[in-house]
Amino acid sequence: MNLNKDTHYKLYVRLGESIIFDAALKEANIDFLKEENPLGEYIRYYFKNADSQKVDEINRNLELSISTETIPSLDYKISKKYLIIILIVIVLVWIITLF
């Protein structure tokens, strides 16, 4: 894949999910480039526009936290965990102040 010649697009995948995503891409024989230096907690992948349907199908099957530059990924599982922890702390503080 040549970024200068081929029409392409970018996706961002969470570091923890990149190994699973790499394996699925290789299994489907999808040509891609991956930046080795992560951007925060994400790794940037480049794909040919022709492979967009295959990549989308992999994403739907694996249910990964993949995002583009224009649509930020929303990881509801992580935010739900934080919400539960915050609620537990609030209840504990409330109980302690009552006694």
PDB file of C-alpha atoms in Angstrom:
ATOM      1  CA  MET A   1       0.000   0.000   0.000  1.00  0.00           C
ATOM      2  CA  ASN A   2       1.317   3.407  -0.968  1.00  0.00           C
ATOM      3  CA  LEU A   3      -0.207   6.386   0.849  1.00  0.00           C
ATOM      4  CA  ASN A   4       0.829   8.778  -1.924  1.00  0.00           C
ATOM      5  CA  LYS A   5      -0.755   6.779  -4.782  1.00  0.00           C
ATOM      6  CA  ASP A   6      -3.662   4.828  -3.316  1.00  0.00           C
ATOM      7  CA  THR A   7      -6.847   6.485  -2.131  1.00  0.00           C
ATOM      8  CA  HIS A   8      -7.072   5.658   1.531  1.00  0.00           C
ATOM      9  CA  TYR A   9      -8.702   6.436   4.857  1.00  0.00           C
ATOM     10  CA  LYS A  10      -7.624   6.332   8.513  1.00  0.00           C
ATOM     11  CA  LEU A  11      -9.029   4.599  11.533  1.00  0.00           C
ATOM     12  CA  TYR A  12      -7.958   4.739  15.161  1.00  0.00           C
ATOM     13  CA  VAL A  13      -7.959   1.536  17.232  1.00  0.00           C
ATOM     14  CA  ARG A  14      -7.386   1.224  20.977  1.00  0.00           C
ATOM     15  CA  LEU A  15      -3.987  -0.196  21.932  1.00  0.00           C
ATOM     16  CA  GLY A  16      -5.507  -3.166  23.760  1.00  0.00           C
ATOM     17  CA  GLU A  17      -7.597  -4.126  20.747  1.00  0.00           C
ATOM     18  CA  SER A  18      -4.902  -3.643  18.094  1.00  0.00           C
ATOM     19  CA  ILE A  19      -3.553  -7.212  18.319  1.00  0.00           C
ATOM     20  CA  ILE A  20      -6.999  -8.695  17.702  1.00  0.00           C
ATOM     21  CA  PHE A  21      -7.612  -6.204  14.893  1.00  0.00           C
ATOM     22  CA  ASP A  22      -4.235  -6.976  13.256  1.00  0.00           C
ATOM     23  CA  ALA A  23      -4.940 -10.704  13.307  1.00  0.00           C
ATOM     24  CA  ALA A  24      -8.388 -10.241  11.747  1.00  0.00           C
ATOM     25  CA  LEU A  25      -6.974  -7.983   9.015  1.00  0.00           C
ATOM     26  CA  LYS A  26      -4.219 -10.456   8.147  1.00  0.00           C
ATOM     27  CA  GLU A  27      -6.708 -13.332   8.112  1.00  0.00           C
ATOM     28  CA  ALA A  28      -8.916 -11.399   5.667  1.00  0.00           C
ATOM     29  CA  ASN A  29      -5.888 -10.485   3.485  1.00  0.00           C
ATOM     30  CA  ILE A  30      -6.523  -6.754   3.840  1.00  0.00           C
ATOM     31  CA  ASP A  31      -3.614  -4.502   2.913  1.00  0.00           C
ATOM     32  CA  PHE A  32      -2.989  -1.886   5.607  1.00  0.00           C
ATOM     33  CA  LEU A  33      -0.354   0.329   7.184  1.00  0.00           C
ATOM     34  CA  LYS A  34      -0.075   0.888  10.907  1.00  0.00           C
ATOM     35  CA  GLU A  35       1.823   3.611  12.734  1.00  0.00           C
ATOM     36  CA  GLU A  36       4.058   2.077  15.371  1.00  0.00           C
ATOM     37  CA  ASN A  37       3.927   5.089  17.693  1.00  0.00           C
ATOM     38  CA  PRO A  38       0.563   5.279  19.429  1.00  0.00           C
ATOM     39  CA  LEU A  39      -1.381   8.529  19.650  1.00  0.00           C
ATOM     40  CA  GLY A  40      -2.425   8.507  23.277  1.00  0.00           C
ATOM     41  CA  GLU A  41      -4.246   5.248  23.740  1.00  0.00           C
ATOM     42  CA  TYR A  42      -4.947   4.756  20.015  1.00  0.00           C
ATOM     43  CA  ILE A  43      -2.990   3.426  17.035  1.00  0.00           C
ATOM     44  CA  ARG A  44      -3.632   4.864  13.573  1.00  0.00           C
ATOM     45  CA  TYR A  45      -4.316   2.463  10.689  1.00  0.00           C
ATOM     46  CA  TYR A  46      -4.451   3.281   6.962  1.00  0.00           C
ATOM     47  CA  PHE A  47      -6.613   1.306   4.525  1.00  0.00           C
ATOM     48  CA  LYS A  48      -7.429   1.432   0.838  1.00  0.00           C
ATOM     49  CA  ASN A  49     -10.907   2.743   0.095  1.00  0.00           C
ATOM     50  CA  ALA A  50     -11.607  -0.484  -1.812  1.00  0.00           C
ATOM     51  CA  ASP A  51     -11.276  -2.487   1.439  1.00  0.00           C
ATOM     52  CA  SER A  52     -13.705  -0.340   3.441  1.00  0.00           C
ATOM     53  CA  GLN A  53     -16.541  -2.891   3.412  1.00  0.00           C
ATOM     54  CA  LYS A  54     -14.258  -5.697   4.600  1.00  0.00           C
ATOM     55  CA  VAL A  55     -12.848  -3.542   7.406  1.00  0.00           C
ATOM     56  CA  ASP A  56     -16.343  -2.464   8.425  1.00  0.00           C
ATOM     57  CA  GLU A  57     -17.462  -6.095   8.583  1.00  0.00           C
ATOM     58  CA  ILE A  58     -14.483  -6.987  10.784  1.00  0.00           C
ATOM     59  CA  ASN A  59     -15.356  -4.109  13.092  1.00  0.00           C
ATOM     60  CA  ARG A  60     -18.995  -5.230  13.330  1.00  0.00           C
ATOM     61  CA  ASN A  61     -18.011  -8.831  14.057  1.00  0.00           C
ATOM     62  CA  LEU A  62     -15.394  -7.991  16.696  1.00  0.00           C
ATOM     63  CA  GLU A  63     -17.257  -4.989  18.211  1.00  0.00           C
ATOM     64  CA  LEU A  64     -14.072  -2.958  18.703  1.00  0.00           C
ATOM     65  CA  SER A  65     -13.659   0.669  19.787  1.00  0.00           C
ATOM     66  CA  ILE A  66     -12.684   2.048  16.398  1.00  0.00           C
ATOM     67  CA  SER A  67     -13.028   5.704  15.477  1.00  0.00           C
ATOM     68  CA  THR A  68     -12.201   8.167  12.729  1.00  0.00           C
ATOM     69  CA  GLU A  69     -10.806  11.668  13.050  1.00  0.00           C
ATOM     70  CA  THR A  70     -14.253  13.204  12.722  1.00  0.00           C
ATOM     71  CA  ILE A  71     -16.238  10.820  14.927  1.00  0.00           C
ATOM     72  CA  PRO A  72     -14.680  10.304  18.357  1.00  0.00           C
ATOM     73  CA  SER A  73     -15.089   6.834  19.762  1.00  0.00           C
ATOM     74  CA  LEU A  74     -17.329   6.481  22.757  1.00  0.00           C
ATOM     75  CA  ASP A  75     -16.387   3.567  24.939  1.00  0.00           C
ATOM     76  CA  TYR A  76     -19.555   3.032  26.953  1.00  0.00           C
ATOM     77  CA  LYS A  77     -18.132   0.061  28.847  1.00  0.00           C
ATOM     78  CA  ILE A  78     -15.339   2.119  30.381  1.00  0.00           C
ATOM     79  CA  SER A  79     -17.548   5.097  31.175  1.00  0.00           C
ATOM     80  CA  LYS A  80     -20.106   2.772  32.782  1.00  0.00           C
ATOM     81  CA  LYS A  81     -17.355   1.342  35.024  1.00  0.00           C
ATOM     82  CA  TYR A  82     -16.319   4.825  36.112  1.00  0.00           C
ATOM     83  CA  LEU A  83     -19.920   5.763  36.821  1.00  0.00           C
ATOM     84  CA  ILE A  84     -20.383   2.717  39.056  1.00  0.00           C
ATOM     85  CA  ILE A  85     -17.178   3.496  40.962  1.00  0.00           C
ATOM     86  CA  ILE A  86     -18.211   7.118  41.468  1.00  0.00           C
ATOM     87  CA  LEU A  87     -21.642   6.057  42.727  1.00  0.00           C
ATOM     88  CA  ILE A  88     -20.098   3.606  45.196  1.00  0.00           C
ATOM     89  CA  VAL A  89     -17.753   6.295  46.532  1.00  0.00           C
ATOM     90  CA  ILE A  90     -20.636   8.751  46.927  1.00  0.00           C
ATOM     91  CA  VAL A  91     -22.731   6.200  48.811  1.00  0.00           C
ATOM     92  CA  LEU A  92     -19.801   5.306  51.084  1.00  0.00           C
ATOM     93  CA  VAL A  93     -19.096   8.957  51.874  1.00  0.00           C
ATOM     94  CA  TRP A  94     -22.802   9.522  52.572  1.00  0.00           C
ATOM     95  CA  ILE A  95     -22.935   6.516  54.928  1.00  0.00           C
ATOM     96  CA  ILE A  96     -19.795   7.618  56.772  1.00  0.00           C
ATOM     97  CA  THR A  97     -21.127  11.145  57.281  1.00  0.00           C
ATOM     98  CA  LEU A  98     -24.379   9.806  58.717  1.00  0.00           C
ATOM     99  CA  PHE A  99     -22.620   7.849  61.455  1.00  0.00           C
TER     100      PHE A  99
END
